[in-house]
XYZ file of N, CA and C in Angstrom:
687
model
N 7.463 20.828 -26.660
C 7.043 20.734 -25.264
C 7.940 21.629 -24.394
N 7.418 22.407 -23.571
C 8.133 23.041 -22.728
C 7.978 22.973 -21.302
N 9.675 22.531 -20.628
C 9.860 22.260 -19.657
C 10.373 22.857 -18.498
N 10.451 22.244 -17.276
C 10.999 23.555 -16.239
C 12.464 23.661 -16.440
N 12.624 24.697 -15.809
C 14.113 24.864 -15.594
C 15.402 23.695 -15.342
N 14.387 22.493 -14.381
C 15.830 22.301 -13.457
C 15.554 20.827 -14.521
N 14.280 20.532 -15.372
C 14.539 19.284 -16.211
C 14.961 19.623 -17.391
N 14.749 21.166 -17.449
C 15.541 21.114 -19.213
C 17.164 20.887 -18.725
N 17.972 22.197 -17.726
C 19.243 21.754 -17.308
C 19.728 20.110 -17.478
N 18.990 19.126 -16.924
C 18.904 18.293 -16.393
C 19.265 17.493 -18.203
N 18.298 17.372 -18.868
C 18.247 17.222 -20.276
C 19.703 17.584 -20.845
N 19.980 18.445 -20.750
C 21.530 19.078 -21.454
C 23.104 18.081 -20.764
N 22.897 17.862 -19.519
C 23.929 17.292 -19.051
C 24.240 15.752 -19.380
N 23.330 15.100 -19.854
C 23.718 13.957 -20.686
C 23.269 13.705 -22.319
N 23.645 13.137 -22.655
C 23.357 12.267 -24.021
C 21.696 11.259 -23.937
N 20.848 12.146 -23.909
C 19.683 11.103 -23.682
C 19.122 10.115 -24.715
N 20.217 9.784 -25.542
C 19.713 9.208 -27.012
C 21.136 8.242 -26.765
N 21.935 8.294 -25.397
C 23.346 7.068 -25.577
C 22.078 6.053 -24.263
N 22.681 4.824 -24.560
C 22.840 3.724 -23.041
C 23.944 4.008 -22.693
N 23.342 3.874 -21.100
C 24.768 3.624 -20.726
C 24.663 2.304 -19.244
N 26.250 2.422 -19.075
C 26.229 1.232 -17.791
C 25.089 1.824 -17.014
N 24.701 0.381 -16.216
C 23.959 1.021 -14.721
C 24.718 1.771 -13.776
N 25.882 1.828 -13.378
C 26.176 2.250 -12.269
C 26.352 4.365 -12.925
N 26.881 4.268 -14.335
C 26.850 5.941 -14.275
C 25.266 6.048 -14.960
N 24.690 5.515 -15.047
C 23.057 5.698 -15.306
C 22.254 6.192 -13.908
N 22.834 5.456 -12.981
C 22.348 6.008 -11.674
C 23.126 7.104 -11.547
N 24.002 7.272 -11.659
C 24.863 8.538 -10.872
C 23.989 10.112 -11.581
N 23.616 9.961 -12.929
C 23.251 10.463 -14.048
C 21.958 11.255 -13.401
N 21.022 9.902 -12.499
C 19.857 10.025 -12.271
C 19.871 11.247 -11.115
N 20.594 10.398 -9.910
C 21.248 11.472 -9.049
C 21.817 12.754 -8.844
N 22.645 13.000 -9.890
C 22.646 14.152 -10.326
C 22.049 14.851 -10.653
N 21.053 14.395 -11.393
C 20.002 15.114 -11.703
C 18.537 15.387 -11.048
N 18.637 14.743 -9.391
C 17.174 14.681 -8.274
C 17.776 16.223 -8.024
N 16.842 17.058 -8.711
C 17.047 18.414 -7.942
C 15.883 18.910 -7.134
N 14.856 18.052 -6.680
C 13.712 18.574 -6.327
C 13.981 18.862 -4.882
N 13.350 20.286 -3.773
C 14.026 20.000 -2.466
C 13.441 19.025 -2.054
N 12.720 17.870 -2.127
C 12.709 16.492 -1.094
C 13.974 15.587 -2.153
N 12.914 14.447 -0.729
C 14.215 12.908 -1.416
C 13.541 12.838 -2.564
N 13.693 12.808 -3.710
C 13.284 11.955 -4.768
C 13.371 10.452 -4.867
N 11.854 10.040 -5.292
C 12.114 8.404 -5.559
C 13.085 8.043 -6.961
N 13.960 7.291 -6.949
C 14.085 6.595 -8.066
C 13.669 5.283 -8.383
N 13.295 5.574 -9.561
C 12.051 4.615 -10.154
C 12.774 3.977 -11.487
N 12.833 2.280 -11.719
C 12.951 1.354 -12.379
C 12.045 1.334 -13.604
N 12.163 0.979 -14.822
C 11.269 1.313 -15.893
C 11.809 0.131 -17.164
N 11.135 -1.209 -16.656
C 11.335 -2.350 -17.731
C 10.167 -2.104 -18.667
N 10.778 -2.170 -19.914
C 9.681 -2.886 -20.793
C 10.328 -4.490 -21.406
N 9.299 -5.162 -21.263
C 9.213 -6.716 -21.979
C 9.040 -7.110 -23.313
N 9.422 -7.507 -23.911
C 8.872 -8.471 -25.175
C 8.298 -9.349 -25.300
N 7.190 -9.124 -24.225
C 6.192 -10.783 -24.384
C 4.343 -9.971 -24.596
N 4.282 -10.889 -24.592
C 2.350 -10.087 -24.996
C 1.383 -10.197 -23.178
N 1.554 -9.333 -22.532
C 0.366 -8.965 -21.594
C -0.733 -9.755 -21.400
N -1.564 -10.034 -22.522
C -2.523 -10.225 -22.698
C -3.124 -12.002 -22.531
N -1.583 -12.392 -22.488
C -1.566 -14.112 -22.521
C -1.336 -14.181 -21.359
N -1.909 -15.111 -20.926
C -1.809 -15.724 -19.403
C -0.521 -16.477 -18.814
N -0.469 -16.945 -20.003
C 1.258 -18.042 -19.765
C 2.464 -16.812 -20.351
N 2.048 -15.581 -20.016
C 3.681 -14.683 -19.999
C 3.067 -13.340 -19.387
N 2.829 -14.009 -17.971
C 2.788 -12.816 -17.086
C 4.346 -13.055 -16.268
N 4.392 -11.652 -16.026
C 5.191 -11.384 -14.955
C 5.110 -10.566 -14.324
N 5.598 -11.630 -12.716
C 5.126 -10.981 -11.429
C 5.513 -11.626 -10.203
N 5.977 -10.448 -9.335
C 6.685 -11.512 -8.003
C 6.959 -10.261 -6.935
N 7.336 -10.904 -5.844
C 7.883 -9.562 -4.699
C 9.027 -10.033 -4.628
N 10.073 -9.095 -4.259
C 11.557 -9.399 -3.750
C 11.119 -7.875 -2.575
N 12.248 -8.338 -1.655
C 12.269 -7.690 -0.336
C 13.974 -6.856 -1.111
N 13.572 -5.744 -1.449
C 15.548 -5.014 -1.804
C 16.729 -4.737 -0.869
N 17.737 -5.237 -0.894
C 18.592 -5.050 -0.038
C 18.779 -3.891 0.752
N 18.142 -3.041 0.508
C 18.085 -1.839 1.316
C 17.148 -0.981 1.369
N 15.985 -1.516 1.015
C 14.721 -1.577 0.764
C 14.393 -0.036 0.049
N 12.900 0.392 0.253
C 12.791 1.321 -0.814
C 13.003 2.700 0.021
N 12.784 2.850 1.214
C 13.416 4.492 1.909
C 11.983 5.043 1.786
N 10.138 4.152 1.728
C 9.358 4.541 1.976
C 8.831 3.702 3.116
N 8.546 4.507 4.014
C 7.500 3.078 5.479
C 6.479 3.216 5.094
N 5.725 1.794 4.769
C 4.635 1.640 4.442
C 3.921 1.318 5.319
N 2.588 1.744 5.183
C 1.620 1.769 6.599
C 0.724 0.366 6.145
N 0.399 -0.644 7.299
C 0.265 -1.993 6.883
C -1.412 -2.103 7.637
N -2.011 -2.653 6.939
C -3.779 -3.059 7.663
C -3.662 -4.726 7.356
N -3.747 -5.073 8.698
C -4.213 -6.406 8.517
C -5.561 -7.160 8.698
N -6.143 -8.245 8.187
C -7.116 -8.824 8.455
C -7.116 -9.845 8.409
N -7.782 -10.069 10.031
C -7.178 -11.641 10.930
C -8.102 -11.659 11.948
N -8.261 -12.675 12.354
C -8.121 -12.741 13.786
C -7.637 -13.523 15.418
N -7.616 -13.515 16.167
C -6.673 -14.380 17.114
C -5.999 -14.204 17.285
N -5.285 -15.384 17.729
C -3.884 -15.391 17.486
C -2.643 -14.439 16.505
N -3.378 -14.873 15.261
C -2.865 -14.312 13.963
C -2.761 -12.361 13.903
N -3.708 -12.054 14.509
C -3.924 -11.116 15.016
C -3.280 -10.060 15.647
N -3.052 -10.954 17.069
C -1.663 -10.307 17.758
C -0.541 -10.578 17.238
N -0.552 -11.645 16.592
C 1.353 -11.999 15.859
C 1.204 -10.572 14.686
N 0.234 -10.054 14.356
C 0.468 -9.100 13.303
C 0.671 -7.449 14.180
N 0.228 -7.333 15.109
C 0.096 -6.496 16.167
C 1.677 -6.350 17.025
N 1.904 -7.145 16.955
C 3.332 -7.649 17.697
C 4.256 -7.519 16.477
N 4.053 -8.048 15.514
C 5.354 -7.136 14.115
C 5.047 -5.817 13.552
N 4.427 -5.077 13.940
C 4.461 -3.944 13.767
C 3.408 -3.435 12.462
N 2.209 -4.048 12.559
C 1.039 -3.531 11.559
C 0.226 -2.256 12.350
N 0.174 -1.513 11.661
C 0.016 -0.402 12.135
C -1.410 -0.138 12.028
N -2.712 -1.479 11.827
C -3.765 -1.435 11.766
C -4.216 -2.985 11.792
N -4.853 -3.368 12.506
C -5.390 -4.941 12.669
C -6.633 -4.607 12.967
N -7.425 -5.671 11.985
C -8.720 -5.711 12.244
C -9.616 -7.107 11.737
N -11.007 -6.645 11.848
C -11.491 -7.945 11.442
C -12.772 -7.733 10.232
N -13.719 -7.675 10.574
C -15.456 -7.411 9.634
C -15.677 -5.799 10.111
N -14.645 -5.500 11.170
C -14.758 -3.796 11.404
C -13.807 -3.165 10.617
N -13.095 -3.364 10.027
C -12.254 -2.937 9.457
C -12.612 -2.910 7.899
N -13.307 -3.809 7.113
C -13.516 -4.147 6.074
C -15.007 -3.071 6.169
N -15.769 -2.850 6.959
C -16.999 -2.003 7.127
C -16.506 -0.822 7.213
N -15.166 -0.282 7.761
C -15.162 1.213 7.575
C -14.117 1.622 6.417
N -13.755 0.555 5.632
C -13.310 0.891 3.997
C -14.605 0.823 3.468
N -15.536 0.211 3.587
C -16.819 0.330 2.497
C -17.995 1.512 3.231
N -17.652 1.612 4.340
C -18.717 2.817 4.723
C -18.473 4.086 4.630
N -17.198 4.445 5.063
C -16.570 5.712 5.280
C -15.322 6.041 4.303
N -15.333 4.897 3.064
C -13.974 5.214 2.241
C -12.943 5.301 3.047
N -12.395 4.127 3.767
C -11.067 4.628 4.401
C -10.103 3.946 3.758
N -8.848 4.644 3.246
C -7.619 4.005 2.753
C -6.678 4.890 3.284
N -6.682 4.448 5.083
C -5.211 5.384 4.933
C -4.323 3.628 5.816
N -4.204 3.176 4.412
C -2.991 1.970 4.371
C -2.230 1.894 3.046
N -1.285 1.198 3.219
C -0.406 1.176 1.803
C -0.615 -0.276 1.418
N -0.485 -0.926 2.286
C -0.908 -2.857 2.041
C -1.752 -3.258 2.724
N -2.489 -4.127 2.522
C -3.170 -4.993 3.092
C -2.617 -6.245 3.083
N -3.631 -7.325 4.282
C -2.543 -8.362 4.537
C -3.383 -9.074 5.145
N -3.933 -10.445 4.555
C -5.100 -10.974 5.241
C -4.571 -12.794 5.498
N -5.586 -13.562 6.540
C -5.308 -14.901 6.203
C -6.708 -15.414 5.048
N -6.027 -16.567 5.009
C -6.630 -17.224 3.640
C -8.633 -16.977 4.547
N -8.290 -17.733 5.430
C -9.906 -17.556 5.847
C -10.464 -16.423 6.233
N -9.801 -15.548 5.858
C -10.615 -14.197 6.100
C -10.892 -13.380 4.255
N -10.388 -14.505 3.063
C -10.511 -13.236 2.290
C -11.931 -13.662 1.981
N -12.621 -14.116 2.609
C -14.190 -14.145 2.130
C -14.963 -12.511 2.306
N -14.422 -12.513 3.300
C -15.181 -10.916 3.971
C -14.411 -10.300 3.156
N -12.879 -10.029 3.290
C -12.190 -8.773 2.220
C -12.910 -9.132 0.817
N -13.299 -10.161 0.235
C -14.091 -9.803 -1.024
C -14.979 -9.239 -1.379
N -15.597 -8.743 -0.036
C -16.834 -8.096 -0.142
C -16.635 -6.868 -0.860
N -15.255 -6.112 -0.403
C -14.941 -4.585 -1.091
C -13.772 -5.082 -2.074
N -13.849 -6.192 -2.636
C -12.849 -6.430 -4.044
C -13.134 -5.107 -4.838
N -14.356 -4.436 -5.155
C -13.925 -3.467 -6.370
C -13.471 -2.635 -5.944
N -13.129 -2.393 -4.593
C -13.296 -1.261 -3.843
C -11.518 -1.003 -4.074
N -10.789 -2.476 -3.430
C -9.484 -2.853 -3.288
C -9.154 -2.665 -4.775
N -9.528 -3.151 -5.638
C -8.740 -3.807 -6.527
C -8.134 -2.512 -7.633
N -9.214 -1.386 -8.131
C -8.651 -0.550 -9.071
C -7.746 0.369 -8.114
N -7.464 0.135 -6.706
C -6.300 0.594 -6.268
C -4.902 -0.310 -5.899
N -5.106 -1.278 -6.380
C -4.482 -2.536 -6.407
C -3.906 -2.668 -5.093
N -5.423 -2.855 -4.142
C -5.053 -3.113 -2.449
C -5.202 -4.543 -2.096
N -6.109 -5.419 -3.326
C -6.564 -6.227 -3.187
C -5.826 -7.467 -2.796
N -5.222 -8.309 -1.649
C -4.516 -9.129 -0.881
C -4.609 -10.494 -1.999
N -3.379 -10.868 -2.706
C -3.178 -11.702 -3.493
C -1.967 -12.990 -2.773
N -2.286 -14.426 -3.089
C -1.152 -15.196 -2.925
C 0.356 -15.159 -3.433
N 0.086 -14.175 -4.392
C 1.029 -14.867 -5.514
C 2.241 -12.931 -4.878
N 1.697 -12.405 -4.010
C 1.935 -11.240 -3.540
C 2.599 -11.433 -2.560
N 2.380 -12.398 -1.557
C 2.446 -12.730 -0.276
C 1.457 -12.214 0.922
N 0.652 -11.685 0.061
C 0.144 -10.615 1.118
C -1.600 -11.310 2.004
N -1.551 -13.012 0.815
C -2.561 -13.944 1.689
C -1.914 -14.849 2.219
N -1.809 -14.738 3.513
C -0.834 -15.684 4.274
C -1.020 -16.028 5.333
N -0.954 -17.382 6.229
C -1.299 -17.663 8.058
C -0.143 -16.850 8.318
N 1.022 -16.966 7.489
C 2.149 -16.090 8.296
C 2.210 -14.587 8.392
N 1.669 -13.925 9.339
C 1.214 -12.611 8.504
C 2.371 -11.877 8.977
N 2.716 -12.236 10.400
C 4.090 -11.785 11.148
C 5.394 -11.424 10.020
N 5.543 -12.514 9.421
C 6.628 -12.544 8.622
C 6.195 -11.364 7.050
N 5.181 -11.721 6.735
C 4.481 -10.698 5.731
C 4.919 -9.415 6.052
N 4.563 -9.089 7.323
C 4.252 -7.495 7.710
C 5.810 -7.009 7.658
N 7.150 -8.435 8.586
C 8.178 -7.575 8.311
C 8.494 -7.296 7.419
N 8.365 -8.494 6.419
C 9.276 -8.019 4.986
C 8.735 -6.475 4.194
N 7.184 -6.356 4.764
C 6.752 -4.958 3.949
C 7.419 -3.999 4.887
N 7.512 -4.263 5.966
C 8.186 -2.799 6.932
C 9.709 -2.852 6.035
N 10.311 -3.870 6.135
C 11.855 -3.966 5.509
C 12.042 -3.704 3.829
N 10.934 -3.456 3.697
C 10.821 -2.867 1.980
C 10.784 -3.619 0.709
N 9.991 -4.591 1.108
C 9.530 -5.389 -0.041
C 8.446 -4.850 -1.106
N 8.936 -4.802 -2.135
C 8.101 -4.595 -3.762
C 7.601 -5.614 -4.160
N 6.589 -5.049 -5.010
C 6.098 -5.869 -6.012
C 6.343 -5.339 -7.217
N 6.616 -6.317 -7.892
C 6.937 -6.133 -9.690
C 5.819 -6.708 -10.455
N 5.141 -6.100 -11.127
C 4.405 -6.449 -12.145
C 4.320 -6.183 -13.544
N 3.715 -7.039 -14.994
C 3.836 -6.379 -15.650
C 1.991 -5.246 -15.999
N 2.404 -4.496 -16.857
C 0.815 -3.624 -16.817
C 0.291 -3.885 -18.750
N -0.355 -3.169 -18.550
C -0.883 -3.370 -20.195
C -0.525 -3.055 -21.549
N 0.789 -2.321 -21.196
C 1.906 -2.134 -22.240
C 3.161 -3.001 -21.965
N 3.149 -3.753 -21.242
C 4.056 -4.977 -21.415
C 5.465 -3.723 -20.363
N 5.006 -2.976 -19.515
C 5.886 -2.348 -18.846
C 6.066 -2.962 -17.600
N 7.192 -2.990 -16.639
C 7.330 -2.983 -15.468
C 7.869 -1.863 -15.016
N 7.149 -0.801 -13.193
C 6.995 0.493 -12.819
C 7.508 -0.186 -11.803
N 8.694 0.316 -10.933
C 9.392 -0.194 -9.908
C 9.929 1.034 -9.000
N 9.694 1.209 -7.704
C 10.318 2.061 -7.152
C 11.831 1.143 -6.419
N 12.956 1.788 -7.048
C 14.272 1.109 -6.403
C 15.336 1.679 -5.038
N 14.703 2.944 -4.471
C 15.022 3.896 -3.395
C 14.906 5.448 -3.604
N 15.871 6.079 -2.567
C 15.465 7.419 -2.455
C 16.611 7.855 -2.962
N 16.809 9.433 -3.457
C 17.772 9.990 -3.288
C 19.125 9.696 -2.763
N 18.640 9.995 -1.442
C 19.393 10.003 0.125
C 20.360 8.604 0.326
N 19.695 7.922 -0.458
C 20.333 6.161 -0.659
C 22.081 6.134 -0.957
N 22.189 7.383 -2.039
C 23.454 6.928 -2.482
C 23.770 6.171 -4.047
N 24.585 6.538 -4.625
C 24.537 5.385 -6.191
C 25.018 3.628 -5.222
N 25.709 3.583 -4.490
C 25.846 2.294 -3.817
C 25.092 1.112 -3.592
N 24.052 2.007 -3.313
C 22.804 1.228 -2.668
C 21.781 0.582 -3.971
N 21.997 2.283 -4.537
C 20.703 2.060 -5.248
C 21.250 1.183 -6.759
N 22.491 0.843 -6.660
C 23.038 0.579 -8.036
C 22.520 -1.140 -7.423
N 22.995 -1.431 -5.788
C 22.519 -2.612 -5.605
C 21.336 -3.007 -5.615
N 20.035 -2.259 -5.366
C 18.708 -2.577 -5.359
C 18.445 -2.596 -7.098
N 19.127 -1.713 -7.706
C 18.394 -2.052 -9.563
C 19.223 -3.439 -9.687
N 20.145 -4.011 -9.164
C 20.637 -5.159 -9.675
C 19.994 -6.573 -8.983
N 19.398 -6.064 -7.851
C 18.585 -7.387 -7.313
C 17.405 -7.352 -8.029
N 16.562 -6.465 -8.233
C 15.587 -6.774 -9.016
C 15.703 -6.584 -9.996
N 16.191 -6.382 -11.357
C 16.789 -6.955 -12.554
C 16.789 -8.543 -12.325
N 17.371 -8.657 -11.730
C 17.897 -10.102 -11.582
C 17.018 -11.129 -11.436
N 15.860 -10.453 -10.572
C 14.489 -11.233 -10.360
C 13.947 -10.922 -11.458
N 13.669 -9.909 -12.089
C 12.701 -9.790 -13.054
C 13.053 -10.557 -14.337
N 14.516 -11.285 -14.781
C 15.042 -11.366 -15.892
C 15.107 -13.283 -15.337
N 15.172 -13.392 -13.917
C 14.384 -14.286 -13.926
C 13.439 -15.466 -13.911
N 12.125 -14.354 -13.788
C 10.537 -14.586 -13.661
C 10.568 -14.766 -15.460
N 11.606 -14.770 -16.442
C 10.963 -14.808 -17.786
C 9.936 -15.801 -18.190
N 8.443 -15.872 -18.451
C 7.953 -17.183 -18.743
C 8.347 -18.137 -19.663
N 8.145 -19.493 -19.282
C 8.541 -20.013 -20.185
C 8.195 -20.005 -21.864
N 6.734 -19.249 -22.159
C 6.179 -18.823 -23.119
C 6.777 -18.000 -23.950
N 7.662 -17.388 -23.015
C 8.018 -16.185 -23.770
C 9.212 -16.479 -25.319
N 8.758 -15.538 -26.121
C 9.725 -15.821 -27.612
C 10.311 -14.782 -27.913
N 11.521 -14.792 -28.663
C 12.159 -13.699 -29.080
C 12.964 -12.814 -27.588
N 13.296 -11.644 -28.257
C 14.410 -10.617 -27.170
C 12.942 -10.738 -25.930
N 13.566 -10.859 -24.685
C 12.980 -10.817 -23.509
C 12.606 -9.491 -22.926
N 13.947 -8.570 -22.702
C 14.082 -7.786 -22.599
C 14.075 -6.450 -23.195
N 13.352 -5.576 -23.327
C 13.199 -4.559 -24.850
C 13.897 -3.300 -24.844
N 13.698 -2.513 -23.522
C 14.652 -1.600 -23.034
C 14.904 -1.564 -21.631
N 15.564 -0.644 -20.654
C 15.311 -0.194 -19.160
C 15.986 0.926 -19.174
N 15.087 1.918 -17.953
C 15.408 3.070 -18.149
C 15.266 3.784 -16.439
N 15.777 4.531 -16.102
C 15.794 4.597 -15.142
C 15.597 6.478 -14.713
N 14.773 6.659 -13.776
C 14.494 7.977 -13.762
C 14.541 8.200 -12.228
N 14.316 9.541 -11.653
C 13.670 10.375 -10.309
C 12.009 11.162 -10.987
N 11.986 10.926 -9.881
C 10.419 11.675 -9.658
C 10.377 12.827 -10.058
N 10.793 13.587 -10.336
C 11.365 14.996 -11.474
C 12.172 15.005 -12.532
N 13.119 14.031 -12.405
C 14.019 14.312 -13.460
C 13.739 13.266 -14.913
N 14.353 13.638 -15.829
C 14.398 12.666 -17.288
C 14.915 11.342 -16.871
N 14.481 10.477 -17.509
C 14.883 8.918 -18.012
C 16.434 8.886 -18.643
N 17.084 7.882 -17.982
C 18.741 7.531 -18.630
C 18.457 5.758 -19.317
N 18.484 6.219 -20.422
C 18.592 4.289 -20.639
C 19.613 3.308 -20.011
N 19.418 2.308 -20.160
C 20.276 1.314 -19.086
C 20.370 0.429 -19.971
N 21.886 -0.088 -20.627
C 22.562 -1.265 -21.368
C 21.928 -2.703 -21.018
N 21.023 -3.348 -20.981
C 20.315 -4.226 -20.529
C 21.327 -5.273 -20.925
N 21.930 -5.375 -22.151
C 23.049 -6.262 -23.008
C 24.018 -6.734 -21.642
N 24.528 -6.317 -20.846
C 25.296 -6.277 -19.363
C 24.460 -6.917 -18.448
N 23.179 -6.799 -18.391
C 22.018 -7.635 -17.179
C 22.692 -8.525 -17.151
């Protein structure tokens, strides 16, 4: 396989076949964001449980201590009261059966979350297929179906994730930017580690944990000593 310049460099300056601690795993990563923007750095669990069983999912939001260094643009669906309390924390789209009509008429997705109350997801079900293979679709277990929507909207302005697992038993996590610092970002992989290790189900058998690896949006993967989690 042949690669660019700044990931083969990138390749040569460590041992990509050692683990190592988290904190020079990040530094590793950092060193190696050569792209001219911020690069995301991105979290990379895999599990030892089976996907496919219902009693060993995993999945949850944590809000990261210094959240992710992306503003996410928020659509809510409400109305009333609930409405302006979402308008008043800073959703950068509130709506009601008009809002849900110009995602299904005109394809509109320029939001990053959605954020509904319980009595409104009758109407948002209407565009479930619409939501869902972009995984917009407003879940409890997300926070993102809630009377409290106020409180919802800050924690997504303040940089709350979701962790899930996908169909290779992986978890895809964005943990900050570049620009963050190893400080920060050594603290955001250790809060969610911490959540993700755990959300272990009780189902689950054998090693929990299988590897973690940690990358930028350009650069190679550094494994991460999970044995230390």
């Amino acid at each position: 396989m042949k690669y660019g310049k700044n990931y083969a460099e990138s390749l040569k300056s460590y041992d990509h076949s050692k683990v190592y601690d988290s904190a020079e795993a990040v530094n590793i990563v950092l060193n190696n964001a050569k792209a001219k923007f911020d690069e995301t750095v991105e979290l990379h669990v895999r599990l030892g449980i089976d996907p496919r069983q219902a009693d060993q999912q995993v999945r949850g939001v944590l809000v990261l201590p210094h959240g992710t260094g992306k503003t996410k643009k928020v659509l809510v669906i409400a109305k009333g009261d609930r409405a302006d309390q979402a308008q008043a924390a800073g959703a950068d789209f509130v709506g009601a059966e008009e809002m849900v009509q110009k995602i299904q008429t005109e394809n509109w997705f320029g939001f990053d979350v959605m954020i509904t109350t319980p009595d409104m997801m009758g109407v948002v079900g209407r565009i479930g297929r619409l939501l869902g293979p972009k995984g917009l679709m407003p879940n409890p277990k997300s926070g993102t179906v809630t009377m409290d929507v106020a409180k919802a909207v800050a924690e997504v302005k303040a940089g709350k994730v979701e962790y899930r697992l996908d169909k290779t038993a992986i978890i895809h996590c964005p943990i900050g930017k570049k620009s963050f610092g190893a400080e920060k970002i050594v603290e955001n992989f250790n809060a969610l580690m911490d959540a993700i290790i755990k959300a272990k189900p009780a189902a689950a058998k054998g090693q929990y944990v299988k590897s973690v690896s940690l990358t930028s949006t350009m650069g190679p993967g550094v494994k991460v000593n999970y044995n230390k989690l």
